[in-house]
PDB file of C-alpha atoms in Angstrom:
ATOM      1  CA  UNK A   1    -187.581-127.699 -58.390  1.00 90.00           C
ATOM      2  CA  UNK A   2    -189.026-129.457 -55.520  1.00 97.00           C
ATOM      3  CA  UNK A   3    -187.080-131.109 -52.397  1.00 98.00           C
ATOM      4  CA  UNK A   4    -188.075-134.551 -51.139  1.00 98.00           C
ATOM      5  CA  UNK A   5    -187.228-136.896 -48.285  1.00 98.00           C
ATOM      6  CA  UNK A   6    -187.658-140.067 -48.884  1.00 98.00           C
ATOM      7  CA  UNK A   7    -187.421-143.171 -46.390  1.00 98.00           C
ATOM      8  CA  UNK A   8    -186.644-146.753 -47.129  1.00 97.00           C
ATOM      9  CA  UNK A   9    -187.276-149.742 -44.940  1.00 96.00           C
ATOM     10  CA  UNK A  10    -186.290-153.048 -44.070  1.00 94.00           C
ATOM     11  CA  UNK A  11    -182.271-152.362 -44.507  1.00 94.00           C
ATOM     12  CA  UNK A  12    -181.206-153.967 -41.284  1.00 96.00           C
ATOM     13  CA  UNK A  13    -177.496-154.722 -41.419  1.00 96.00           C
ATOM     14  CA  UNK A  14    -176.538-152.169 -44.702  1.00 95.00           C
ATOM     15  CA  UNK A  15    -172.940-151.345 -44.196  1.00 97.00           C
ATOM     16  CA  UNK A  16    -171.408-147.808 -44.678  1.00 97.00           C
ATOM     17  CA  UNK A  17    -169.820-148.861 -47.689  1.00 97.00           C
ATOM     18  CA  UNK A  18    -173.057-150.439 -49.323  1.00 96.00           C
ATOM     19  CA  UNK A  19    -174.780-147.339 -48.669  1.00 97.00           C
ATOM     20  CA  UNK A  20    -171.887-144.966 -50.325  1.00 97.00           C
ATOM     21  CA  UNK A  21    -172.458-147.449 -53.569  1.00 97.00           C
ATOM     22  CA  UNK A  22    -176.164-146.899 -53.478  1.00 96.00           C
ATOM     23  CA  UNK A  23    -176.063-143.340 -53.130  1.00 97.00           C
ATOM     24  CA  UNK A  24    -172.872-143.497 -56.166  1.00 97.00           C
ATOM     25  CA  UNK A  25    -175.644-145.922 -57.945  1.00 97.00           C
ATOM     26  CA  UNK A  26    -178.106-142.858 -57.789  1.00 97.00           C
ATOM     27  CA  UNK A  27    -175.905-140.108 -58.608  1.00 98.00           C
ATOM     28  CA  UNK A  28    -174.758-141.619 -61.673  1.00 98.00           C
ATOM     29  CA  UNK A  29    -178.402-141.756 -63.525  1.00 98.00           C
ATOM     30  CA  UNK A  30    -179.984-138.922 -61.653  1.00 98.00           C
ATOM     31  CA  UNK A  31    -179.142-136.351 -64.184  1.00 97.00           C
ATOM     32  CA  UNK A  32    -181.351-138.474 -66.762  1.00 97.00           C
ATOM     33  CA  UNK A  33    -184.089-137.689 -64.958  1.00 98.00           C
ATOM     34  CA  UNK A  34    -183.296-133.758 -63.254  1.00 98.00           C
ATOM     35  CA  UNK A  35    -183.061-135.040 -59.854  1.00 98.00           C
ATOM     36  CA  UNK A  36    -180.275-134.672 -57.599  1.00 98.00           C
ATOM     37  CA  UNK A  37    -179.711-136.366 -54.262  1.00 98.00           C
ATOM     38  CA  UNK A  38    -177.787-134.514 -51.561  1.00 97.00           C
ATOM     39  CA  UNK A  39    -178.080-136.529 -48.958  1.00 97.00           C
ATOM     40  CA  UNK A  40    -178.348-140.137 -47.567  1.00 98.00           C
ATOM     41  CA  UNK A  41    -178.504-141.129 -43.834  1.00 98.00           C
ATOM     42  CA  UNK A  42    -178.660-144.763 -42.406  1.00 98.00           C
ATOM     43  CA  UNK A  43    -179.872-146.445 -39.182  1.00 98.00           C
ATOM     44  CA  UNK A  44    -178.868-150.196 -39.968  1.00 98.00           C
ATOM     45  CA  UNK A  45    -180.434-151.260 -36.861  1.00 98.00           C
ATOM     46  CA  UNK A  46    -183.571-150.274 -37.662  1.00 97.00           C
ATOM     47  CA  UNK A  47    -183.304-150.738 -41.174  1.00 97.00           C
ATOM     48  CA  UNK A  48    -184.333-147.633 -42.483  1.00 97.00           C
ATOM     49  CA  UNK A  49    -182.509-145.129 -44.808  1.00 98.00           C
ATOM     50  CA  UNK A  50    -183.129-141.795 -45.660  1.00 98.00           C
ATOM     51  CA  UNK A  51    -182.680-139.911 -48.542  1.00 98.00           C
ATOM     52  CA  UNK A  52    -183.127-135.944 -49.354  1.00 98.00           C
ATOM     53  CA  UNK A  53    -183.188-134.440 -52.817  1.00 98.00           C
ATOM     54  CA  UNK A  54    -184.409-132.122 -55.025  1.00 98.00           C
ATOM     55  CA  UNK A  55    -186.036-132.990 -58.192  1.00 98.00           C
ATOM     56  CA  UNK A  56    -188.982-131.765 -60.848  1.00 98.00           C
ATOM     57  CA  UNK A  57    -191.495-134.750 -58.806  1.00 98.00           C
ATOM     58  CA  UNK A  58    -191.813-137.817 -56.476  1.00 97.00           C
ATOM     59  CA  UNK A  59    -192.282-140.022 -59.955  1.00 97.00           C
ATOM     60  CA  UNK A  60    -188.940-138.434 -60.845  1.00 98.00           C
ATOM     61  CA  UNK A  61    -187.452-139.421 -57.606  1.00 98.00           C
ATOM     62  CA  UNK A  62    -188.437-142.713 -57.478  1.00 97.00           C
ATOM     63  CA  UNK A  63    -187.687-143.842 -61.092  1.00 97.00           C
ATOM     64  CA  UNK A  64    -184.085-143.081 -60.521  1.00 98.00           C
ATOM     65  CA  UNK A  65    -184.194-145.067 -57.200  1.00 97.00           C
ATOM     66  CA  UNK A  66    -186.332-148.015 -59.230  1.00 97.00           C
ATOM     67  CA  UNK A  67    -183.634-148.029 -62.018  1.00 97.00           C
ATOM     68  CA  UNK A  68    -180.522-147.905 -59.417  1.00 96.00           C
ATOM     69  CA  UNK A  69    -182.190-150.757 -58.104  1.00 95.00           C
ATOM     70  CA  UNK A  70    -183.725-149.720 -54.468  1.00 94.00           C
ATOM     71  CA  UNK A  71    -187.251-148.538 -55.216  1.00 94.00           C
ATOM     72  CA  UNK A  72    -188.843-146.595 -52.618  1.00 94.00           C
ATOM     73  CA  UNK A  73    -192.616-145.907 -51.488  1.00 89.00           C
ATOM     74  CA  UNK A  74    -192.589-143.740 -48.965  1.00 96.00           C
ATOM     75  CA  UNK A  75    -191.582-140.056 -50.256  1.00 98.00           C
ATOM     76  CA  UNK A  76    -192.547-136.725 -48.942  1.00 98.00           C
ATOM     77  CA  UNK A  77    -192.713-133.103 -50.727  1.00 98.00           C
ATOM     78  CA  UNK A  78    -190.743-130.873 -48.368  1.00 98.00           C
ATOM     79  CA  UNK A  79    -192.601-127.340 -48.497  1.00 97.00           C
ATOM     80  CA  UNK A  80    -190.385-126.168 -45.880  1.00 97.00           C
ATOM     81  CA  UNK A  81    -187.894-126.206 -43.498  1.00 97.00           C
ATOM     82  CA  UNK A  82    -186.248-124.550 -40.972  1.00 97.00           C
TER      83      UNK A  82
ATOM     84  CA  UNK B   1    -171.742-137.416 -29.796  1.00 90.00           C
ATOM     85  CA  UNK B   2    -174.344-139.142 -32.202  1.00 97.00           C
ATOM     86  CA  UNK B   3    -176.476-138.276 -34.834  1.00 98.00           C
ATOM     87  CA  UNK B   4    -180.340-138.445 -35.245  1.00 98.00           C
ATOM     88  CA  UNK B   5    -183.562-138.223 -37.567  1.00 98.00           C
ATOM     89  CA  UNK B   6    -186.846-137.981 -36.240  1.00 98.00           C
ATOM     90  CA  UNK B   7    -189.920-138.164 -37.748  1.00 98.00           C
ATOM     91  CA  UNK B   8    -193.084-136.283 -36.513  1.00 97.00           C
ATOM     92  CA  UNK B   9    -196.559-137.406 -37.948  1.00 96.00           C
ATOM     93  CA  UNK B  10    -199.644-135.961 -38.043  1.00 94.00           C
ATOM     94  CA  UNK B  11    -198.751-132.409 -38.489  1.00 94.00           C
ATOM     95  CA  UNK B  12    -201.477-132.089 -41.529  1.00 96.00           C
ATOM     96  CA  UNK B  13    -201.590-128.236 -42.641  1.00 96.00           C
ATOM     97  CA  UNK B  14    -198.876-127.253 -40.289  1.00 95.00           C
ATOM     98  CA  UNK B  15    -197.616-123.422 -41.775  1.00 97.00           C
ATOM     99  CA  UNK B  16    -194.175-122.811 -42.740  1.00 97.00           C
ATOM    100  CA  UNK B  17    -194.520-119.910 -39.998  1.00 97.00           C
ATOM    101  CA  UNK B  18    -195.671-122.474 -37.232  1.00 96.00           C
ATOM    102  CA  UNK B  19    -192.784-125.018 -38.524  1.00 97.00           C
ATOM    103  CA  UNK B  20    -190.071-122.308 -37.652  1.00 97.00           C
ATOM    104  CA  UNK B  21    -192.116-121.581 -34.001  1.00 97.00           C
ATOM    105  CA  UNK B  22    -191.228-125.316 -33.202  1.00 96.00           C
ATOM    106  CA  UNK B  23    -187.890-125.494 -34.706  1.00 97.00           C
ATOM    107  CA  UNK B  24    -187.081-121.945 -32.515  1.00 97.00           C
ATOM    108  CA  UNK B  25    -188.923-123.852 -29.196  1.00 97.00           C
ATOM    109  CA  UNK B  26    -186.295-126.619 -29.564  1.00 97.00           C
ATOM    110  CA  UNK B  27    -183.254-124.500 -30.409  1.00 98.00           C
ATOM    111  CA  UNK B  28    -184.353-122.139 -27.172  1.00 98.00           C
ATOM    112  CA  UNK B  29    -183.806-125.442 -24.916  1.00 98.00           C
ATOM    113  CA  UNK B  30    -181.518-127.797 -26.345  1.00 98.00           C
ATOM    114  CA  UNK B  31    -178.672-127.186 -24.616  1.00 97.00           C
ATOM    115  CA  UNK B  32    -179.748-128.436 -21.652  1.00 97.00           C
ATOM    116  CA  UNK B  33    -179.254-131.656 -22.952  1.00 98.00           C
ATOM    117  CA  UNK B  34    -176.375-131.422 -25.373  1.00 98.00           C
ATOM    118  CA  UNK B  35    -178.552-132.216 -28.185  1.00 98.00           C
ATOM    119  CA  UNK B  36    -178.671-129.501 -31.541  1.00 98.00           C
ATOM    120  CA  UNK B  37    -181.311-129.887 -33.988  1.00 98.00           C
ATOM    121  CA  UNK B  38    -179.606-128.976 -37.149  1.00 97.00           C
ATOM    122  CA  UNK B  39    -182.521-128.930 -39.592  1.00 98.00           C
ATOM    123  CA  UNK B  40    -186.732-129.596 -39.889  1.00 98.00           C
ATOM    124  CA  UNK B  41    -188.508-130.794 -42.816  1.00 98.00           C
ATOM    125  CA  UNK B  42    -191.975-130.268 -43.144  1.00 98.00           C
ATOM    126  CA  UNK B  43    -194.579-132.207 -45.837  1.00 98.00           C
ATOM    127  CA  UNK B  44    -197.537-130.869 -44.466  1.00 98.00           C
ATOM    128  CA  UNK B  45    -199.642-132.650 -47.000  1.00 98.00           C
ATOM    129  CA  UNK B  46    -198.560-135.756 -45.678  1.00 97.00           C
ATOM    130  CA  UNK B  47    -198.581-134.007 -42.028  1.00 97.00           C
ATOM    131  CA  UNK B  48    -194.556-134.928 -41.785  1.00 97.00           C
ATOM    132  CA  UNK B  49    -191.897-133.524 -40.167  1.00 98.00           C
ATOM    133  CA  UNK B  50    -188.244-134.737 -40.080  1.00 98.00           C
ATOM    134  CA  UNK B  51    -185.402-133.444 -37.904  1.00 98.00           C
ATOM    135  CA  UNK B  52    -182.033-133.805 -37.959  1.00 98.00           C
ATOM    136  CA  UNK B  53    -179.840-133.486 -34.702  1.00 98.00           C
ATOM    137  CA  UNK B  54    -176.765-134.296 -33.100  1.00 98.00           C
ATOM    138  CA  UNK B  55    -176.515-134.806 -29.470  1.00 98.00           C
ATOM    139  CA  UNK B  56    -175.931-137.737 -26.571  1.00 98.00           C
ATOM    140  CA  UNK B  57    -178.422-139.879 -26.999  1.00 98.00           C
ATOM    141  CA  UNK B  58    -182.350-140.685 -28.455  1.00 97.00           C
ATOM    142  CA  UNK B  59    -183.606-139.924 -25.172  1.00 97.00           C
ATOM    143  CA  UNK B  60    -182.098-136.578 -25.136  1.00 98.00           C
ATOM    144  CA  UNK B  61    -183.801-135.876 -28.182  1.00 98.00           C
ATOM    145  CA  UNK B  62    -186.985-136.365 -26.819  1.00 97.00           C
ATOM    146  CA  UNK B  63    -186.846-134.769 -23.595  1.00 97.00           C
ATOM    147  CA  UNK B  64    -186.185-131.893 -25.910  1.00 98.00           C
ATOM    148  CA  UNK B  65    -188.983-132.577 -28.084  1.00 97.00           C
ATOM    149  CA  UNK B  66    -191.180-133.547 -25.419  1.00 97.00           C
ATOM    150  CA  UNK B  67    -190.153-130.142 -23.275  1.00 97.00           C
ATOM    151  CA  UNK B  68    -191.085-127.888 -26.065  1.00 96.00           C
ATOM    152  CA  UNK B  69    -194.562-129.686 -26.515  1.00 95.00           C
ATOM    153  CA  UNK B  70    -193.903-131.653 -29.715  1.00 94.00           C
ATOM    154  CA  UNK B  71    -192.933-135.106 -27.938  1.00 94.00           C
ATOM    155  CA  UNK B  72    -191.850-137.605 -30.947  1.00 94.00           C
ATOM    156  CA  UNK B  73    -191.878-142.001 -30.074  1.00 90.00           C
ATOM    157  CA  UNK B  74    -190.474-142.303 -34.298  1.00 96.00           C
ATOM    158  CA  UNK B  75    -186.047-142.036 -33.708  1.00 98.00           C
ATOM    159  CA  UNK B  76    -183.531-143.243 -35.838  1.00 98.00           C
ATOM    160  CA  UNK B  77    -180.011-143.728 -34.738  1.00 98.00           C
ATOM    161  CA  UNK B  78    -177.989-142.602 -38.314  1.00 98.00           C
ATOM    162  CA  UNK B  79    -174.349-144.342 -38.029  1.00 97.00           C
ATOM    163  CA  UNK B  80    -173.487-143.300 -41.555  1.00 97.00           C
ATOM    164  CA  UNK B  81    -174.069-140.850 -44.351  1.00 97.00           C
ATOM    165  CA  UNK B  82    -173.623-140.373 -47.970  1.00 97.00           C
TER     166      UNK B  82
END
């Protein structure tokens, strides 16, 4: 398993609330696909959301985000952290 | 206190090894400005890094940054999490 940040842009305005139901919106068809999302954290100001998970790949990642209904683009492979 | 990702590019073949040198550079300082840098995330593929603090402010976050030689201009303000 892999881990993966992804960032999505242009959410200026999302409320707390709208982002708990996108994150619920991903857990509930993640296991289809092997991926798991631990985290999401928002800037609303800025628009931008991000999300860290672990998965088998980034096409993984991003088909559960595409069926959930926020597809993504920008997605890193996290080799490491500290 | 607030909470904060920031995003580092151009770190292109950065080592696991010099990712921990960095995070330990900020952790060594951060207290002199209230800030704690919780976690880094490195894709060095993509030459990404992504850090997650806590602390007073964005400009807090980058004096720390920018006094442990890593200086970062990409903040994000995160008001809520899932």
């Amino acid at each position: 398993m892999a881990k993966f940040m992804d960032v999505h842009s242009g959410f200026h305005g999302v409320t707390p609330a709208e982002l708990d139901a996108a994150h619920e919106a991903d857990l509930k068809i993640e296991g289809e696909e092997g991926v798991h999302f631990e985290r999401a954290w928002l800037d609303p100001e800025q628009g931008k959301v991000f999300c860290l998970s672990t998965g088998p790949s980034k096409e993984a990642v991003q088909r559960v985000h595409e069926k959930a209904g926020h597809p993504v683009t920008e997605i890193y492979e996290l080799t490491a952290e500290a």
